[in-house]
mmCIF file with all atom_site columns, C-alpha atoms and ligand atoms in Angstrom:
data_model
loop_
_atom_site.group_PDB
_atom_site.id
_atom_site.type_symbol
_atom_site.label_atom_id
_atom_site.label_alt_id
_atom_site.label_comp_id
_atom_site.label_asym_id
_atom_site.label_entity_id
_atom_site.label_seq_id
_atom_site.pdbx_PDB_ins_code
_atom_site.Cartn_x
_atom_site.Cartn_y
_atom_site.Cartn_z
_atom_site.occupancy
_atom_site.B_iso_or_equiv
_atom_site.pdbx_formal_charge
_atom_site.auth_seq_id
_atom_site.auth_comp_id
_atom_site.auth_asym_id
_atom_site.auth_atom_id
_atom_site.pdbx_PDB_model_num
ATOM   1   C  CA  . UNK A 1 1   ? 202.186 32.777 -55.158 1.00 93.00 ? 1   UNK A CA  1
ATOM   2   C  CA  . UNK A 1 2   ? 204.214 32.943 -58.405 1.00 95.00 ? 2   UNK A CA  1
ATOM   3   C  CA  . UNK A 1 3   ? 204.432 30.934 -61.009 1.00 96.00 ? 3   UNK A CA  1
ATOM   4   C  CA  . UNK A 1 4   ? 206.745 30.549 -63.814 1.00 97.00 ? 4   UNK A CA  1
ATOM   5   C  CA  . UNK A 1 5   ? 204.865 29.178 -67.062 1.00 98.00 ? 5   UNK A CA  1
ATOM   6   C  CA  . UNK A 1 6   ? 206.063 28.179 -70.655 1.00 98.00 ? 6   UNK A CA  1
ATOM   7   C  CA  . UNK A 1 7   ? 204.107 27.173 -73.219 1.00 98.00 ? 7   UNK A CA  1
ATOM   8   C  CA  . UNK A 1 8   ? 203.371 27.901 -76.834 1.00 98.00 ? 8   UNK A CA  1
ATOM   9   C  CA  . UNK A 1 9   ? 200.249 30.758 -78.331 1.00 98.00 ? 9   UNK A CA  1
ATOM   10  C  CA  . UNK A 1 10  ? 200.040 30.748 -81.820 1.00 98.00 ? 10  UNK A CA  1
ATOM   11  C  CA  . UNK A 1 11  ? 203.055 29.012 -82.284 1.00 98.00 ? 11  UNK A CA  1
ATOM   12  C  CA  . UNK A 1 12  ? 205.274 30.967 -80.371 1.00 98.00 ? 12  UNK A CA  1
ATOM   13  C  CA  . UNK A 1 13  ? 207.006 30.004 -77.375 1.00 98.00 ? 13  UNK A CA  1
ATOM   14  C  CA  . UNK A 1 14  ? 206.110 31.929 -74.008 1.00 98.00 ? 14  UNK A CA  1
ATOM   15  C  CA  . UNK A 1 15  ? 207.968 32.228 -70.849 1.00 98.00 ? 15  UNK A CA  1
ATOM   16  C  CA  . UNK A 1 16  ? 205.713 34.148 -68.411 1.00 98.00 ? 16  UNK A CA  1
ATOM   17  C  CA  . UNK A 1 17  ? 205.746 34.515 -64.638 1.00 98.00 ? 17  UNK A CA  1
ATOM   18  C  CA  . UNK A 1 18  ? 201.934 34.500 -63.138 1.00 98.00 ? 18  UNK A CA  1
ATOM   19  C  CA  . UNK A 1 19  ? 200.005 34.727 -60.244 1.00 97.00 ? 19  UNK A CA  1
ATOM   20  C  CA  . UNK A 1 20  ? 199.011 31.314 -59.303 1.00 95.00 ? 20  UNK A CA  1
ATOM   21  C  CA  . UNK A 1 21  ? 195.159 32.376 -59.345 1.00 96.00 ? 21  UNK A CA  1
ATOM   22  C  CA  . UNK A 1 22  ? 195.311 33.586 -62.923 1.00 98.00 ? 22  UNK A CA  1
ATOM   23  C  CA  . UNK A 1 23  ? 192.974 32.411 -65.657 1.00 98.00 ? 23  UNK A CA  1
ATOM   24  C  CA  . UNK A 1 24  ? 194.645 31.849 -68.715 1.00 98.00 ? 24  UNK A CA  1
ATOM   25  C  CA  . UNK A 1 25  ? 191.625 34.301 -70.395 1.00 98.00 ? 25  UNK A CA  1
ATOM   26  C  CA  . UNK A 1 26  ? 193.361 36.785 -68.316 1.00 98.00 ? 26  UNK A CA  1
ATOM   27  C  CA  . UNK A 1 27  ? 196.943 35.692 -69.553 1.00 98.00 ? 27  UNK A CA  1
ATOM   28  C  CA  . UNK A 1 28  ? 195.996 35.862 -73.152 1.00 98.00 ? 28  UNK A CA  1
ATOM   29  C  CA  . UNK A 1 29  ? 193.686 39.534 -72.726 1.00 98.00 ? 29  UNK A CA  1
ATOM   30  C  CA  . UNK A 1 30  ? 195.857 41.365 -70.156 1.00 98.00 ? 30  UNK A CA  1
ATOM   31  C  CA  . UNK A 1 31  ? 199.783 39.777 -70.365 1.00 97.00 ? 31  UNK A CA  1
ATOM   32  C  CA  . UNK A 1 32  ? 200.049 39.001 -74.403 1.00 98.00 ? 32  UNK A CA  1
ATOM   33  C  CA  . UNK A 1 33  ? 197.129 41.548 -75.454 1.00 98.00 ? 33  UNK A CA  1
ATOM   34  C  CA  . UNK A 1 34  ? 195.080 38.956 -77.315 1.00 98.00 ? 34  UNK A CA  1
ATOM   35  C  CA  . UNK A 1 35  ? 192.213 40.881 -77.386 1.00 98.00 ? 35  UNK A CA  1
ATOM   36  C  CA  . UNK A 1 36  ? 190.457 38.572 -79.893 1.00 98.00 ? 36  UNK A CA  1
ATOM   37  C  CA  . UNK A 1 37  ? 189.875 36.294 -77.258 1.00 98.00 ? 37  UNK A CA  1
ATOM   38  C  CA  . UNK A 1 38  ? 186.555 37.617 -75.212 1.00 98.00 ? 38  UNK A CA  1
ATOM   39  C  CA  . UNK A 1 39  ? 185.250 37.604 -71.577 1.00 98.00 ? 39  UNK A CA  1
ATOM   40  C  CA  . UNK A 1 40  ? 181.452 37.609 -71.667 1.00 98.00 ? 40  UNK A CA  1
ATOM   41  C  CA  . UNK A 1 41  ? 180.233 36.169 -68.060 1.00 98.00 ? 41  UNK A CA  1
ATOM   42  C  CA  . UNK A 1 42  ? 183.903 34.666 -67.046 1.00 98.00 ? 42  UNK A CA  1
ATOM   43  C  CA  . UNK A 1 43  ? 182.027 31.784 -65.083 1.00 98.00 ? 43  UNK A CA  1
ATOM   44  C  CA  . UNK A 1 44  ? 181.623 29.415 -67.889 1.00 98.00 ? 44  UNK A CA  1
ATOM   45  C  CA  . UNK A 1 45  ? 178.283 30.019 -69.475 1.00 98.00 ? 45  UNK A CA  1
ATOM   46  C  CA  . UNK A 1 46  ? 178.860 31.688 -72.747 1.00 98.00 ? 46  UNK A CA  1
ATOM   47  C  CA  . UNK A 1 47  ? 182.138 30.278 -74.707 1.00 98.00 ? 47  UNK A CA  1
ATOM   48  C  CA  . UNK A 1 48  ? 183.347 33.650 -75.868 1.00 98.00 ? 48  UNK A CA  1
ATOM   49  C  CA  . UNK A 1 49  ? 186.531 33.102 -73.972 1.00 98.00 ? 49  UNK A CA  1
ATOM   50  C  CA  . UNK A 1 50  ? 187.259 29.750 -76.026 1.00 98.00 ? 50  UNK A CA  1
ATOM   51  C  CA  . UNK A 1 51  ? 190.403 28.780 -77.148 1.00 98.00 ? 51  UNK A CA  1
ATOM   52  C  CA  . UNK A 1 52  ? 192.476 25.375 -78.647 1.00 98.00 ? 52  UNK A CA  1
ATOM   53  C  CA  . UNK A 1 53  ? 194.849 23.852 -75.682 1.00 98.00 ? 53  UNK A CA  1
ATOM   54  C  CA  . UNK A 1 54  ? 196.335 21.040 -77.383 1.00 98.00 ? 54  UNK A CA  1
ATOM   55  C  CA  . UNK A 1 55  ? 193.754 20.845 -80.117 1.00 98.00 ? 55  UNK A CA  1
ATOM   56  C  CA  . UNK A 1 56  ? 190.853 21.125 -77.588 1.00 98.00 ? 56  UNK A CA  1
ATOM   57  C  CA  . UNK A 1 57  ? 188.637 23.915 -77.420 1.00 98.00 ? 57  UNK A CA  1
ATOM   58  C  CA  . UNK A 1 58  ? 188.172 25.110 -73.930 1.00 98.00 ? 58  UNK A CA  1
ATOM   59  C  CA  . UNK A 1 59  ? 186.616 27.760 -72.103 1.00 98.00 ? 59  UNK A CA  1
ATOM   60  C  CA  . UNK A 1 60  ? 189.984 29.858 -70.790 1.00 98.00 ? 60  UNK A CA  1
ATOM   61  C  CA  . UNK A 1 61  ? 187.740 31.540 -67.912 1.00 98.00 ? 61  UNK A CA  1
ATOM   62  C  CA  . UNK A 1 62  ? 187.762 28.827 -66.034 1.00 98.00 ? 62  UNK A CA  1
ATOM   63  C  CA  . UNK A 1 63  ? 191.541 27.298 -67.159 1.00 98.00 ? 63  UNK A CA  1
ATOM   64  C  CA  . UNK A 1 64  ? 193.623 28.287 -65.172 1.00 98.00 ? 64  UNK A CA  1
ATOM   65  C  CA  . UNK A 1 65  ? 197.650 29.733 -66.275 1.00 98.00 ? 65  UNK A CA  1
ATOM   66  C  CA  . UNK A 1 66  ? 199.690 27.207 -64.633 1.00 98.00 ? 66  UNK A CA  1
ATOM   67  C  CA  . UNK A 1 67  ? 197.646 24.437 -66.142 1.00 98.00 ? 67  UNK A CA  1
ATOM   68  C  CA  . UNK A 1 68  ? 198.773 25.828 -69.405 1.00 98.00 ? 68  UNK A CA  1
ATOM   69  C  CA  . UNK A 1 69  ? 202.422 25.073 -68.527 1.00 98.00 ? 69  UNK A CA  1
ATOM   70  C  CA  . UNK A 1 70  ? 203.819 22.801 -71.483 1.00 98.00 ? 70  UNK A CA  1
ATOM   71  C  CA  . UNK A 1 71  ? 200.758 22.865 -73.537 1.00 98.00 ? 71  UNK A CA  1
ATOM   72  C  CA  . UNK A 1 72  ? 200.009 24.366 -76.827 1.00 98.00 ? 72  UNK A CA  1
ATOM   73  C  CA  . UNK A 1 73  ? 197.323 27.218 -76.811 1.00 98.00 ? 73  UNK A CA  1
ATOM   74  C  CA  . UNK A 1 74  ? 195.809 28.907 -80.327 1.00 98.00 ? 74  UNK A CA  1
ATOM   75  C  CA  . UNK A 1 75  ? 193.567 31.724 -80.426 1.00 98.00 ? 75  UNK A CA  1
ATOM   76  C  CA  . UNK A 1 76  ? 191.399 33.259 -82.867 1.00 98.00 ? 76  UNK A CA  1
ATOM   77  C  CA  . UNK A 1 77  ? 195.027 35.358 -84.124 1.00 98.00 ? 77  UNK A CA  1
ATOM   78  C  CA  . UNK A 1 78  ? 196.455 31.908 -84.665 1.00 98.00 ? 78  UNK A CA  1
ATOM   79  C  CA  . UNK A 1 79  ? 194.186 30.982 -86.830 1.00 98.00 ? 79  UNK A CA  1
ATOM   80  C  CA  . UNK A 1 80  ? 195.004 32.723 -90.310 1.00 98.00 ? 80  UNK A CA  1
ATOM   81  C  CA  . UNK A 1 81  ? 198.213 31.541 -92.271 1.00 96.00 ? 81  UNK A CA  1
ATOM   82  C  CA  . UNK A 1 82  ? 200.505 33.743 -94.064 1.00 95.00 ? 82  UNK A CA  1
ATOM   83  C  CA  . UNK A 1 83  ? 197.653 36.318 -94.220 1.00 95.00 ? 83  UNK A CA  1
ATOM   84  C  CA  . UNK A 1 84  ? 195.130 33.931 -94.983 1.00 98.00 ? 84  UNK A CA  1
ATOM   85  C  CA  . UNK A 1 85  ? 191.838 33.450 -93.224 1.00 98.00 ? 85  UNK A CA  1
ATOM   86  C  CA  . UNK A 1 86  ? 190.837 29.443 -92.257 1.00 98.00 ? 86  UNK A CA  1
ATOM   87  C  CA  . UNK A 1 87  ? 188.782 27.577 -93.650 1.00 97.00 ? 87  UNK A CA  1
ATOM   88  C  CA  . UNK A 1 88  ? 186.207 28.019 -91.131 1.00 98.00 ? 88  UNK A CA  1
ATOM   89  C  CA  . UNK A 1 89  ? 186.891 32.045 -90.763 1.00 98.00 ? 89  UNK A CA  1
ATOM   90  C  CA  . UNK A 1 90  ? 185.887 32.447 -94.360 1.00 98.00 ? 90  UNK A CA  1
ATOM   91  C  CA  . UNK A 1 91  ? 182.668 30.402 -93.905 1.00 98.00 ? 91  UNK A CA  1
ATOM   92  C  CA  . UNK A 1 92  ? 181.783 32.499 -91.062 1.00 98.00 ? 92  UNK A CA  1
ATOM   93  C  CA  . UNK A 1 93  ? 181.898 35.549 -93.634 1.00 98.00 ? 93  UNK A CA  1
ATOM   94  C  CA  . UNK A 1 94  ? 180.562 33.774 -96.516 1.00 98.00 ? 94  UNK A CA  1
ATOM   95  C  CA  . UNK A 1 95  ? 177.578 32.597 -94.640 1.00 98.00 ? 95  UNK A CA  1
ATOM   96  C  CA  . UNK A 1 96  ? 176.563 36.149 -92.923 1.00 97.00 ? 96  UNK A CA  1
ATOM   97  C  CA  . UNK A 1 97  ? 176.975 34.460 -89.531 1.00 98.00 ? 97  UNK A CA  1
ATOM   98  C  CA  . UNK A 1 98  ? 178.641 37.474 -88.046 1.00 97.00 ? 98  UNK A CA  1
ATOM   99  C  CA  . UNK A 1 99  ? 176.744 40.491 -86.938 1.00 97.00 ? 99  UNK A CA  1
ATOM   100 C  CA  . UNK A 1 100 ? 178.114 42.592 -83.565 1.00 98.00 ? 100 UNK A CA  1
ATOM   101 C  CA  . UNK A 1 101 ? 181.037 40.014 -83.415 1.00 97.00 ? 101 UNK A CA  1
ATOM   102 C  CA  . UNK A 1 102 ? 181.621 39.553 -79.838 1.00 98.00 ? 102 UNK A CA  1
ATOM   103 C  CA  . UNK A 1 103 ? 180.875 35.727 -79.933 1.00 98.00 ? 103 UNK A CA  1
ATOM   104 C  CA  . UNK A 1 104 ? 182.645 34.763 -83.170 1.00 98.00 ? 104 UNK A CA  1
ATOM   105 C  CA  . UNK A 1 105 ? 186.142 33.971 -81.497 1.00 98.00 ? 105 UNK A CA  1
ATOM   106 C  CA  . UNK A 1 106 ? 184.690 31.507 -79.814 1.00 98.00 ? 106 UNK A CA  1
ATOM   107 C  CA  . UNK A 1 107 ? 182.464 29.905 -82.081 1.00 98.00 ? 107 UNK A CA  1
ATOM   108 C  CA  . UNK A 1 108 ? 185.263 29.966 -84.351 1.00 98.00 ? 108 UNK A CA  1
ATOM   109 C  CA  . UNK A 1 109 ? 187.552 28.136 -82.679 1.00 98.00 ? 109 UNK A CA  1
ATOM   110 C  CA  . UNK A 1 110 ? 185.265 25.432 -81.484 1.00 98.00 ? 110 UNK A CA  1
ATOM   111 C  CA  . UNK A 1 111 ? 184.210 25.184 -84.965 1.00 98.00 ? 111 UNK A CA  1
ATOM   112 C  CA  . UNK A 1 112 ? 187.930 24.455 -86.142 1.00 98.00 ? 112 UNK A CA  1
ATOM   113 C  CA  . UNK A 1 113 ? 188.342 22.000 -83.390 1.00 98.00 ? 113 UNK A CA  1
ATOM   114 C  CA  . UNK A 1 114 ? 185.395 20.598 -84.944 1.00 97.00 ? 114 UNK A CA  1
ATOM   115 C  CA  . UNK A 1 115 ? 186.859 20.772 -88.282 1.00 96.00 ? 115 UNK A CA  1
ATOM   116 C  CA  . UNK A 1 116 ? 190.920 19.072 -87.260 1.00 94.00 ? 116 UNK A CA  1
ATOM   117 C  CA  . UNK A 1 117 ? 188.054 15.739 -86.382 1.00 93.00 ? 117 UNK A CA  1
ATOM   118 C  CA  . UNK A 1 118 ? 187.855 15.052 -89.959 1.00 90.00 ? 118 UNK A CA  1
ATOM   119 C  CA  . UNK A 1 119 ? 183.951 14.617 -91.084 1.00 90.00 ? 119 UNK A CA  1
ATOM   120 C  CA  . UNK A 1 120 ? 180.495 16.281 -91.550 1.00 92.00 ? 120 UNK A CA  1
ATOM   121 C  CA  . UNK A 1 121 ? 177.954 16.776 -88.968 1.00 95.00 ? 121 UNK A CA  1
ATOM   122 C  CA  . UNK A 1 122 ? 174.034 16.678 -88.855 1.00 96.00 ? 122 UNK A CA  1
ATOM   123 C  CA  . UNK A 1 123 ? 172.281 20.171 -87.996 1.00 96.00 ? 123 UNK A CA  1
ATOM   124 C  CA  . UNK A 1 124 ? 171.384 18.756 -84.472 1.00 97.00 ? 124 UNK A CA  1
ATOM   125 C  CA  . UNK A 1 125 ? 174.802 17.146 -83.866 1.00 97.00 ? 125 UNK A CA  1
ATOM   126 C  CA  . UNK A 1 126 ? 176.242 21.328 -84.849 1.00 98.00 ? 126 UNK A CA  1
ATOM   127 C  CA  . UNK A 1 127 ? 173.824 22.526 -82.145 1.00 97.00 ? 127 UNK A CA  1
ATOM   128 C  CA  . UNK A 1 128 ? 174.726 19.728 -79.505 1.00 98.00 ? 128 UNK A CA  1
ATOM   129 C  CA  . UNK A 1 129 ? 178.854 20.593 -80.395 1.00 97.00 ? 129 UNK A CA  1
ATOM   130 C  CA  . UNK A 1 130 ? 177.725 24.507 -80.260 1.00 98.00 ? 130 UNK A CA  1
ATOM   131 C  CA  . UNK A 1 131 ? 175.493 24.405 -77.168 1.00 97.00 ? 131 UNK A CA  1
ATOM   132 C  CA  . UNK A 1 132 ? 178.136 26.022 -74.392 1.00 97.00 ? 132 UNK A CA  1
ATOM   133 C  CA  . UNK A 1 133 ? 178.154 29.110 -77.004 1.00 98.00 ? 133 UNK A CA  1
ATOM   134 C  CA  . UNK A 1 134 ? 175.872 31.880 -77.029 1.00 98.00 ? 134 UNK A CA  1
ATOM   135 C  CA  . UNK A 1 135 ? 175.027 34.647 -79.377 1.00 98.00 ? 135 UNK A CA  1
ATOM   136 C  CA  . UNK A 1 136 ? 172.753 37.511 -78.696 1.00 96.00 ? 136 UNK A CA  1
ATOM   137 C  CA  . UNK A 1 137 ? 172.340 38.693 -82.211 1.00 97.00 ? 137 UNK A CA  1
ATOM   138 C  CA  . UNK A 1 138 ? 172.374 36.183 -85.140 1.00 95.00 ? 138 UNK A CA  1
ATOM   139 C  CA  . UNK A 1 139 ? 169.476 33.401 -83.948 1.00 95.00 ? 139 UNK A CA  1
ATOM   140 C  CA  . UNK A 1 140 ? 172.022 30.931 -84.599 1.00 97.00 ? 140 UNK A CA  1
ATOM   141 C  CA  . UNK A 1 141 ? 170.989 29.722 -87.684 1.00 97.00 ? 141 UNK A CA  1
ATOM   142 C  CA  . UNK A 1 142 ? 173.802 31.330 -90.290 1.00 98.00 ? 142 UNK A CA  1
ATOM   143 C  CA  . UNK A 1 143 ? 176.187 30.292 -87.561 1.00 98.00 ? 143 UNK A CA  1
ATOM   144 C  CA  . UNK A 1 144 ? 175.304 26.433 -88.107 1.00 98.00 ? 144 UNK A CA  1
ATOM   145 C  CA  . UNK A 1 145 ? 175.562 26.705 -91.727 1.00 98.00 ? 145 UNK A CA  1
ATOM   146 C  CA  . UNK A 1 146 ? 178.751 28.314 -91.301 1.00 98.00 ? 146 UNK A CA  1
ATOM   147 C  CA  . UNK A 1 147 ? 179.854 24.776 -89.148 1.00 98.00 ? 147 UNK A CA  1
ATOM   148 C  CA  . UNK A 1 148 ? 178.399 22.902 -91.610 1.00 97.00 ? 148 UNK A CA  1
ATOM   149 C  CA  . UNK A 1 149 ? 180.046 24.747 -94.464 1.00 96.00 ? 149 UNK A CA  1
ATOM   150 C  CA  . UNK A 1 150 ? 183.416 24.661 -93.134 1.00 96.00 ? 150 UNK A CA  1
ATOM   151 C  CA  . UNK A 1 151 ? 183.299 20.647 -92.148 1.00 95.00 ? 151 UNK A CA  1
ATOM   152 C  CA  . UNK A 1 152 ? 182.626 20.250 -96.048 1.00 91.00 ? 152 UNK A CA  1
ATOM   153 C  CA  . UNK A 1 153 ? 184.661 18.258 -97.598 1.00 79.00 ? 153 UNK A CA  1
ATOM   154 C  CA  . UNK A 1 154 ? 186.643 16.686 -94.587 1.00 66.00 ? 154 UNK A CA  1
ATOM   155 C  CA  . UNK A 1 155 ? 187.023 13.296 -94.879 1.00 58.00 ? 155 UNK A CA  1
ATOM   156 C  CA  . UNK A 1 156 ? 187.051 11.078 -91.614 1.00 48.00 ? 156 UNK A CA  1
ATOM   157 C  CA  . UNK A 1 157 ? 190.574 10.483 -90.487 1.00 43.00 ? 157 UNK A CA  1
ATOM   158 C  CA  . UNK A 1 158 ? 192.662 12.807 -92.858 1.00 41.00 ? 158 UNK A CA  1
ATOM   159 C  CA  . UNK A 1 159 ? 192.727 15.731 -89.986 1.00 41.00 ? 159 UNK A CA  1
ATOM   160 C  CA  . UNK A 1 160 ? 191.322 19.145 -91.076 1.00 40.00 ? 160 UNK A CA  1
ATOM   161 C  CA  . UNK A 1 161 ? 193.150 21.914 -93.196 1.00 44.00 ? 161 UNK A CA  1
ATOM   162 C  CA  . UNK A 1 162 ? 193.161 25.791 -92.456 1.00 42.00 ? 162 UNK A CA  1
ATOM   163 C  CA  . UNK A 1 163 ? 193.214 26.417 -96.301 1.00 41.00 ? 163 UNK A CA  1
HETATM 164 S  S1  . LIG B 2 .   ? 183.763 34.223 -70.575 1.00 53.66 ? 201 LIG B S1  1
HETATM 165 FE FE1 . LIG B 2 .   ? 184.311 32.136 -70.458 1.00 53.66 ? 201 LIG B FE1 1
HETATM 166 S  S2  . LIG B 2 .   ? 182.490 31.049 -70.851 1.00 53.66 ? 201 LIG B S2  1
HETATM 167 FE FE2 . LIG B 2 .   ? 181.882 33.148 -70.783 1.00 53.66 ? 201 LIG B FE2 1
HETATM 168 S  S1  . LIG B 2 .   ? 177.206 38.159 -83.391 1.00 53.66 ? 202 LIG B S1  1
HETATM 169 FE FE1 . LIG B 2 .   ? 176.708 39.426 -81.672 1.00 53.66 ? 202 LIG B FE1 1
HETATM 170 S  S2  . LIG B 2 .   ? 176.693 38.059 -79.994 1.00 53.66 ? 202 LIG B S2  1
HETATM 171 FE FE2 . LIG B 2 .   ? 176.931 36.790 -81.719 1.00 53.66 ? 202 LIG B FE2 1
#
């Protein structure tokens, strides 16, 4: 069955017709060539596919398109203004917690859902919010100081910055 869809990616609207069984990981990869966005196992397991649907950072393997109808999705593209990386992009480099890549997306946008909350976390409370991710190459530790680095600063109930 068919499905017309609108909604908004990186702050653009979308009209789109889709198959009613489409996940929106396949919208975003295959339809709007996205590519940041990964598939890893596409059941659920690994948070590669992550992305923000109204602020909240979801696995899109298992969301499907006409869910998205009326909401707002961002991606890893979205994520840089006027050229600039985020806040929590530039941690990720700063901090050495990138190595083949394939999982960053994901842990990158969780990590700025984290960071819109407004305050600090402990080390176990980043491994509790970073649990549905995995990474096969860094041993996880650069990534939490990454998390850590880039909720720095935020102050509860002022809303993070992409600066
Ligand atoms: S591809 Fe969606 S959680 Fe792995
Ligand atoms: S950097 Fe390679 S899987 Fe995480």
């Amino acid at each position: 069955m068919i499905k017309k869809i609108n909604f908004t990616v990186n702050g653009k609207k979308r009209e789109l017709e889709i198959n009613a069984g489409e996940t929106l990981l396949e919208i975003i990869r295959k339809r709007l060539h996205l590519t940041g966005t990964k598939e890893g196992c596409g059941v659920g397991e690994c948070g590669a596919c992550t992305v923000l649907i109204d602020g909240t950072a979801i696995n899109s393997c298992l969301y499907l398109g006409v869910w998205a109808d009326g909401r707002e999705i961002v991606t890893v593209e979205g994520l840089a203004k006027d050229g600039e990386l985020s806040k929590v992009q530039k941690a990720f480099i700063s901090e050495g917690a990138v190595q083949c890549g394939f999982c960053t997306p994901g842990f990158v946008i969780t990590a700025s859902a984290l960071q819109s909350r407004g305050h600090s976390l402990t080390d176990i409370e980043v491994k509790e919010e970073l649990a549905g991710h995995f990474c096969r190459c860094t041993g996880y530790q650069n990534i939490i100081k990454a998390v850590k680095k880039s909720l720095e600063n935020e102050t509860a109930g002022t809303g993070g910055d992409h600066t």
